[in-house]
Amino acid sequence: MPEVRIPAFAKINLRLDILGKRADGFHELRTVFQTISLHDELQLRASPRPGIALSIEGNQPLSAEPAEKNLVYRAVDALRSELKIRGGLEINLKKTIPAGRGLGGGSSDAAAALLGYLRLTKKKLAPARLLEIASSLGADVPFFLLGGRALGVNKGDETYPLPDVPKLHFLVVSPDEIHVPTADAYRWLETQPLELTNSAVTSKLFEFCALCWSGQGNGLSNDFEEPVFRRHPRLDQIKRELLQRGAAEASLAGSGSAVFGVFPSPAMARRAAVGFPHDQTFVCESVSRDRYARLMRTAE
């Protein structure tokens, strides 16, 4: 039977600005996404049995949930409907990215499922329609069709490629005992109704634009840090320890609860990881857009 293996890379937010609450109840974001080498892996295989069979390794709570709730299942199901394909499919998802830590694992799995299924079936889909399907699955999913360094606007679902920066080395620390649901993180924010004419918002937009134009890619910032750290001081402690152990910069990953540090070298990141014996740690590096395309084979 034909088979495709495809990685699903994690992301961090180099910058995450929340400008305010929109009239539709969502928050207006400006963010800079960056894919990193930490990844899950999907295996897709045609099956003589009808329907979609999904198995998950490495995450017991996810594997215990109904398959229909998983973003991988929903992504493939949406493509099957779009392409009018009835053949059976077996999917095995090997999880390495910790769930619910702001690293985008579920969204990345969904995007990898879309790209992998197109490869498996040798079908083409207009890029605009593929983006539309990705956006219907989650705000971060469209970014993972692109990878590298990218600007996210609106709810984060509208993405634009940014120039890649020189390779960065990271230590990601994922505390087992702290989980931050994204809905809670948004609720903790003390945001005002969105007014783009507000001078504070305008200043923030200019600062954000300057970062996007920069070839250095530095200046980490995340508006979730203050409310999340207030409720989970341990995360603030992890950030401070990363800086003490040699990180040039450190930040909360998305809405948390993972925290990452940027290190001068992988060796320094590995040495720093020893200081977090009770947490999951991952030494990884940034993945450029060209490298992402090669690994995902999106350039075919």
Short mmCIF file of C-alpha atoms in Angstrom, two decimals:
data_model
loop_
_atom_site.label_atom_id
_atom_site.label_comp_id
_atom_site.label_asym_id
_atom_site.label_seq_id
_atom_site.Cartn_x
_atom_site.Cartn_y
_atom_site.Cartn_z
CA MET A 1 0.00 0.00 0.00
CA PRO A 2 1.25 3.57 -0.73
CA GLU A 3 2.63 5.32 2.32
CA VAL A 4 3.83 8.82 3.26
CA ARG A 5 5.82 9.90 6.32
CA ILE A 6 5.86 13.59 7.15
CA PRO A 7 7.15 15.61 10.13
CA ALA A 8 5.04 18.15 12.02
CA PHE A 9 7.28 20.88 13.47
CA ALA A 10 6.63 22.92 16.59
CA LYS A 11 6.63 26.71 16.63
CA ILE A 12 7.47 29.50 18.99
CA ASN A 13 6.35 33.13 18.87
CA LEU A 14 9.32 35.48 18.70
CA ARG A 15 6.88 38.31 19.26
CA LEU A 16 3.22 38.21 20.30
CA ASP A 17 1.36 41.51 20.61
CA ILE A 18 -2.32 41.59 21.53
CA LEU A 19 -3.75 44.89 20.35
CA GLY A 20 -7.24 44.57 21.83
CA LYS A 21 -10.57 42.82 21.58
CA ARG A 22 -12.42 42.98 18.29
CA ALA A 23 -16.15 43.47 17.77
CA ASP A 24 -16.53 39.76 16.98
CA GLY A 25 -15.14 38.78 20.38
CA PHE A 26 -11.76 37.58 19.10
CA HIS A 27 -8.49 39.33 19.88
CA GLU A 28 -6.51 41.24 17.27
CA LEU A 29 -2.96 39.85 17.14
CA ARG A 30 0.38 40.70 15.62
CA THR A 31 2.82 37.86 15.98
CA VAL A 32 6.08 36.59 14.51
CA PHE A 33 6.04 32.81 14.18
CA GLN A 34 9.19 30.68 13.95
CA THR A 35 9.29 26.94 13.28
CA ILE A 36 11.72 24.90 15.37
CA SER A 37 13.18 21.43 14.88
CA LEU A 38 11.16 19.77 17.67
CA HIS A 39 8.57 17.68 15.80
CA ASP A 40 5.92 15.00 15.75
CA GLU A 41 5.72 12.48 12.90
CA LEU A 42 2.75 11.32 10.84
CA GLN A 43 2.53 8.16 8.80
CA LEU A 44 -0.31 7.99 6.28
CA ARG A 45 -1.10 4.76 4.46
CA ALA A 46 -3.89 3.78 2.07
CA SER A 47 -6.13 1.08 3.52
CA PRO A 48 -8.52 -1.43 1.98
CA ARG A 49 -10.92 -0.69 4.84
CA PRO A 50 -13.24 2.29 4.45
CA GLY A 51 -12.99 5.42 6.56
CA ILE A 52 -10.14 6.94 8.56
CA ALA A 53 -8.33 4.95 11.25
CA LEU A 54 -6.17 7.14 13.53
CA SER A 55 -3.73 5.77 16.13
CA ILE A 56 -1.64 7.97 18.44
CA GLU A 57 1.60 7.12 20.22
CA GLY A 58 3.33 9.15 22.91
CA ASN A 59 0.31 10.93 24.40
CA GLN A 60 -2.13 8.77 26.33
CA PRO A 61 -4.82 11.44 26.94
CA LEU A 62 -4.95 12.25 23.22
CA SER A 63 -5.09 8.59 22.23
CA ALA A 64 -8.02 8.06 24.64
CA GLU A 65 -10.14 10.77 23.00
CA PRO A 66 -12.53 9.98 20.13
CA ALA A 67 -10.54 10.11 16.89
CA GLU A 68 -13.12 12.43 15.30
CA LYS A 69 -12.12 15.20 17.76
CA ASN A 70 -8.46 15.16 16.71
CA LEU A 71 -7.30 17.87 14.30
CA VAL A 72 -5.45 15.31 12.17
CA TYR A 73 -8.67 13.36 11.62
CA ARG A 74 -10.63 16.54 10.92
CA ALA A 75 -8.00 17.80 8.46
CA VAL A 76 -8.00 14.60 6.41
CA ASP A 77 -11.78 14.31 6.59
CA ALA A 78 -12.12 17.85 5.22
CA LEU A 79 -9.73 17.07 2.34
CA ARG A 80 -11.48 13.79 1.52
CA SER A 81 -14.77 15.70 1.24
CA GLU A 82 -13.17 18.43 -0.85
CA LEU A 83 -11.48 15.97 -3.23
CA LYS A 84 -14.39 13.50 -3.18
CA ILE A 85 -12.13 10.59 -2.20
CA ARG A 86 -13.70 7.52 -0.61
CA GLY A 87 -10.71 5.21 -0.19
CA GLY A 88 -9.73 4.12 3.31
CA LEU A 89 -6.81 5.59 5.22
CA GLU A 90 -4.67 4.59 8.21
CA ILE A 91 -2.84 7.34 10.10
CA ASN A 92 -0.30 6.88 12.86
CA LEU A 93 0.68 9.98 14.82
CA LYS A 94 3.84 9.83 16.96
CA LYS A 95 3.71 12.69 19.47
CA THR A 96 6.88 14.35 20.76
CA ILE A 97 5.67 17.94 21.03
CA PRO A 98 4.00 18.28 24.45
CA ALA A 99 0.33 19.18 24.12
CA GLY A 100 -1.14 22.35 25.55
CA ARG A 101 2.20 24.14 25.95
CA GLY A 102 1.90 26.91 23.36
CA LEU A 103 4.11 25.08 20.84
CA GLY A 104 1.43 24.54 18.20
CA GLY A 105 1.66 20.75 18.08
CA GLY A 106 -2.00 20.13 17.26
CA SER A 107 -2.09 22.81 14.56
CA SER A 108 1.17 21.53 13.05
CA ASP A 109 -0.17 17.96 13.03
CA ALA A 110 -3.24 19.19 11.13
CA ALA A 111 -1.17 21.04 8.51
CA ALA A 112 1.14 18.03 8.09
CA ALA A 113 -1.93 15.83 7.61
CA LEU A 114 -3.20 18.14 4.85
CA LEU A 115 0.17 18.18 3.05
CA GLY A 116 0.79 14.48 3.62
CA TYR A 117 -2.62 13.45 2.32
CA LEU A 118 -2.15 15.50 -0.85
CA ARG A 119 1.20 13.76 -1.37
CA LEU A 120 -0.30 10.34 -0.72
CA THR A 121 -3.19 10.83 -3.15
CA LYS A 122 -1.06 12.78 -5.68
CA LYS A 123 -3.81 15.40 -5.78
CA LYS A 124 -3.49 19.17 -6.21
CA LEU A 125 -5.53 21.85 -4.52
CA ALA A 126 -5.50 25.58 -5.17
CA PRO A 127 -3.33 27.23 -2.50
CA ALA A 128 -6.13 29.65 -1.57
CA ARG A 129 -8.55 26.79 -0.96
CA LEU A 130 -5.96 24.85 1.04
CA LEU A 131 -5.42 27.93 3.23
CA GLU A 132 -9.17 28.25 3.66
CA ILE A 133 -9.45 24.66 4.88
CA ALA A 134 -6.44 25.15 7.17
CA SER A 135 -7.95 28.30 8.67
CA SER A 136 -11.22 26.48 9.40
CA LEU A 137 -9.27 24.00 11.56
CA GLY A 138 -7.51 26.59 13.76
CA ALA A 139 -5.87 30.02 13.72
CA ASP A 140 -2.28 28.65 13.70
CA VAL A 141 -2.81 25.93 11.06
CA PRO A 142 -2.25 28.18 7.98
CA PHE A 143 1.20 29.16 9.26
CA PHE A 144 2.31 25.52 9.28
CA LEU A 145 1.65 25.26 5.54
CA LEU A 146 4.45 27.84 5.17
CA GLY A 147 6.90 27.43 8.06
CA GLY A 148 10.08 29.39 8.66
CA ARG A 149 9.65 32.91 10.02
CA ALA A 150 6.33 34.56 9.29
CA LEU A 151 4.07 37.40 10.30
CA GLY A 152 0.64 36.52 11.67
CA VAL A 153 -2.13 39.14 11.78
CA ASN A 154 -5.84 39.33 12.59
CA LYS A 155 -6.43 36.25 14.78
CA GLY A 156 -3.00 34.96 13.72
CA ASP A 157 -4.59 33.04 10.85
CA GLU A 158 -3.47 35.51 8.14
CA THR A 159 0.23 34.88 7.55
CA TYR A 160 2.95 36.49 5.45
CA PRO A 161 6.52 35.21 4.98
CA LEU A 162 9.30 37.22 6.61
CA PRO A 163 13.02 37.06 5.83
CA ASP A 164 14.65 34.15 7.63
CA VAL A 165 17.23 35.00 10.28
CA PRO A 166 20.51 33.15 10.97
CA LYS A 167 20.01 29.82 12.72
CA LEU A 168 18.97 30.16 16.36
CA HIS A 169 19.50 27.57 19.12
CA PHE A 170 16.83 27.00 21.74
CA LEU A 171 16.18 25.20 24.98
CA VAL A 172 12.46 24.61 25.45
CA VAL A 173 11.37 23.83 29.01
CA SER A 174 7.94 22.21 29.43
CA PRO A 175 6.83 21.90 33.08
CA ASP A 176 4.77 18.74 33.51
CA GLU A 177 2.62 20.08 36.31
CA ILE A 178 1.45 23.33 34.66
CA HIS A 179 -1.11 23.46 31.88
CA VAL A 180 -2.43 26.77 30.55
CA PRO A 181 -5.59 26.45 28.42
CA THR A 182 -5.48 29.12 25.72
CA ALA A 183 -9.03 30.24 26.56
CA ASP A 184 -7.95 30.90 30.16
CA ALA A 185 -4.91 32.90 29.04
CA TYR A 186 -7.12 35.14 26.90
CA ARG A 187 -9.59 35.55 29.75
CA TRP A 188 -6.77 36.67 32.09
CA LEU A 189 -5.77 39.42 29.67
CA GLU A 190 -6.99 42.85 30.65
CA THR A 191 -7.57 44.01 27.08
CA GLN A 192 -9.67 46.96 26.00
CA PRO A 193 -11.91 47.15 22.90
CA LEU A 194 -9.70 47.52 19.83
CA GLU A 195 -9.08 51.12 18.71
CA LEU A 196 -6.30 51.30 16.13
CA THR A 197 -6.25 55.09 16.49
CA ASN A 198 -5.14 54.73 20.10
CA SER A 199 -1.62 56.19 20.46
CA ALA A 200 -0.39 53.26 22.58
CA VAL A 201 -1.61 50.77 19.96
CA THR A 202 -0.08 52.84 17.15
CA SER A 203 3.28 52.91 18.95
CA LYS A 204 3.10 49.16 19.43
CA LEU A 205 2.40 48.64 15.71
CA PHE A 206 5.43 50.75 14.69
CA GLU A 207 7.63 48.84 17.11
CA PHE A 208 6.28 45.56 15.72
CA CYS A 209 6.92 46.66 12.11
CA ALA A 210 10.51 47.57 12.97
CA LEU A 211 11.06 44.08 14.37
CA CYS A 212 9.63 42.46 11.24
CA TRP A 213 11.98 44.47 9.01
CA SER A 214 14.99 43.61 11.15
CA GLY A 215 17.40 41.03 9.80
CA GLN A 216 18.48 40.13 13.32
CA GLY A 217 15.19 38.73 14.59
CA ASN A 218 15.86 39.72 18.19
CA GLY A 219 13.61 41.46 20.71
CA LEU A 220 11.45 38.69 22.18
CA SER A 221 8.16 39.87 23.61
CA ASN A 222 4.90 38.16 24.58
CA ASP A 223 1.84 39.95 25.97
CA PHE A 224 0.66 36.73 27.62
CA GLU A 225 3.62 36.71 30.00
CA GLU A 226 2.29 39.16 32.58
CA PRO A 227 -1.13 37.52 33.19
CA VAL A 228 0.19 33.95 32.90
CA PHE A 229 3.23 34.55 35.13
CA ARG A 230 0.97 36.21 37.70
CA ARG A 231 -1.02 32.99 38.03
CA HIS A 232 1.93 30.62 37.55
CA PRO A 233 5.05 32.19 39.16
CA ARG A 234 7.03 29.02 38.41
CA LEU A 235 7.02 29.97 34.72
CA ASP A 236 8.55 33.34 35.54
CA GLN A 237 11.14 31.46 37.59
CA ILE A 238 11.96 29.20 34.63
CA LYS A 239 12.46 32.25 32.42
CA ARG A 240 14.81 33.84 34.94
CA GLU A 241 16.76 30.57 35.34
CA LEU A 242 17.20 30.29 31.57
CA LEU A 243 18.71 33.77 31.52
CA GLN A 244 20.95 32.93 34.48
CA ARG A 245 22.13 29.78 32.69
CA GLY A 246 23.31 31.63 29.61
CA ALA A 247 20.28 32.36 27.46
CA ALA A 248 20.61 35.63 25.57
CA GLU A 249 16.82 35.99 25.68
CA ALA A 250 13.89 33.96 27.00
CA SER A 251 10.14 34.05 26.60
CA LEU A 252 6.87 32.22 27.17
CA ALA A 253 5.89 30.04 24.20
CA GLY A 254 2.53 31.24 22.89
CA SER A 255 0.08 31.26 25.79
CA GLY A 256 2.23 28.74 27.67
CA SER A 257 3.10 26.81 29.61
CA ALA A 258 6.40 26.05 27.83
CA VAL A 259 9.20 28.63 28.18
CA PHE A 260 12.15 28.85 25.80
CA GLY A 261 15.58 30.41 25.87
CA VAL A 262 17.79 31.47 22.96
CA PHE A 263 21.37 30.22 23.38
CA PRO A 264 24.63 30.97 21.54
CA SER A 265 25.19 27.25 20.84
CA PRO A 266 23.55 23.82 21.21
CA ALA A 267 26.23 22.86 23.77
CA MET A 268 25.26 25.77 26.02
CA ALA A 269 21.59 24.84 25.67
CA ARG A 270 22.36 21.22 26.64
CA ARG A 271 24.32 22.37 29.69
CA ALA A 272 21.44 24.62 30.74
CA ALA A 273 18.96 21.72 30.40
CA VAL A 274 20.67 19.94 33.31
CA GLY A 275 19.24 22.63 35.57
CA PHE A 276 15.66 21.48 34.90
CA PRO A 277 15.64 17.83 36.08
CA HIS A 278 11.91 17.78 36.88
CA ASP A 279 10.71 19.23 33.57
CA GLN A 280 10.69 18.07 29.98
CA THR A 281 13.44 19.81 28.05
CA PHE A 282 14.16 19.96 24.32
CA VAL A 283 17.32 21.32 22.71
CA CYS A 284 16.40 22.41 19.21
CA GLU A 285 17.07 24.99 16.49
CA SER A 286 15.15 27.25 14.15
CA VAL A 287 13.99 25.82 10.83
CA SER A 288 14.16 28.21 7.87
CA ARG A 289 11.36 28.39 5.31
CA ASP A 290 13.47 26.77 2.57
CA ARG A 291 14.50 23.94 4.86
CA TYR A 292 10.90 23.55 6.00
CA ALA A 293 9.74 23.27 2.38
CA ARG A 294 12.35 20.59 1.67
CA LEU A 295 11.47 18.57 4.78
CA MET A 296 7.74 18.85 4.12
CA ARG A 297 8.31 18.56 0.35
CA THR A 298 5.87 21.42 -0.21
CA ALA A 299 7.89 22.65 -3.17
CA GLU A 300 6.87 19.69 -5.34
#
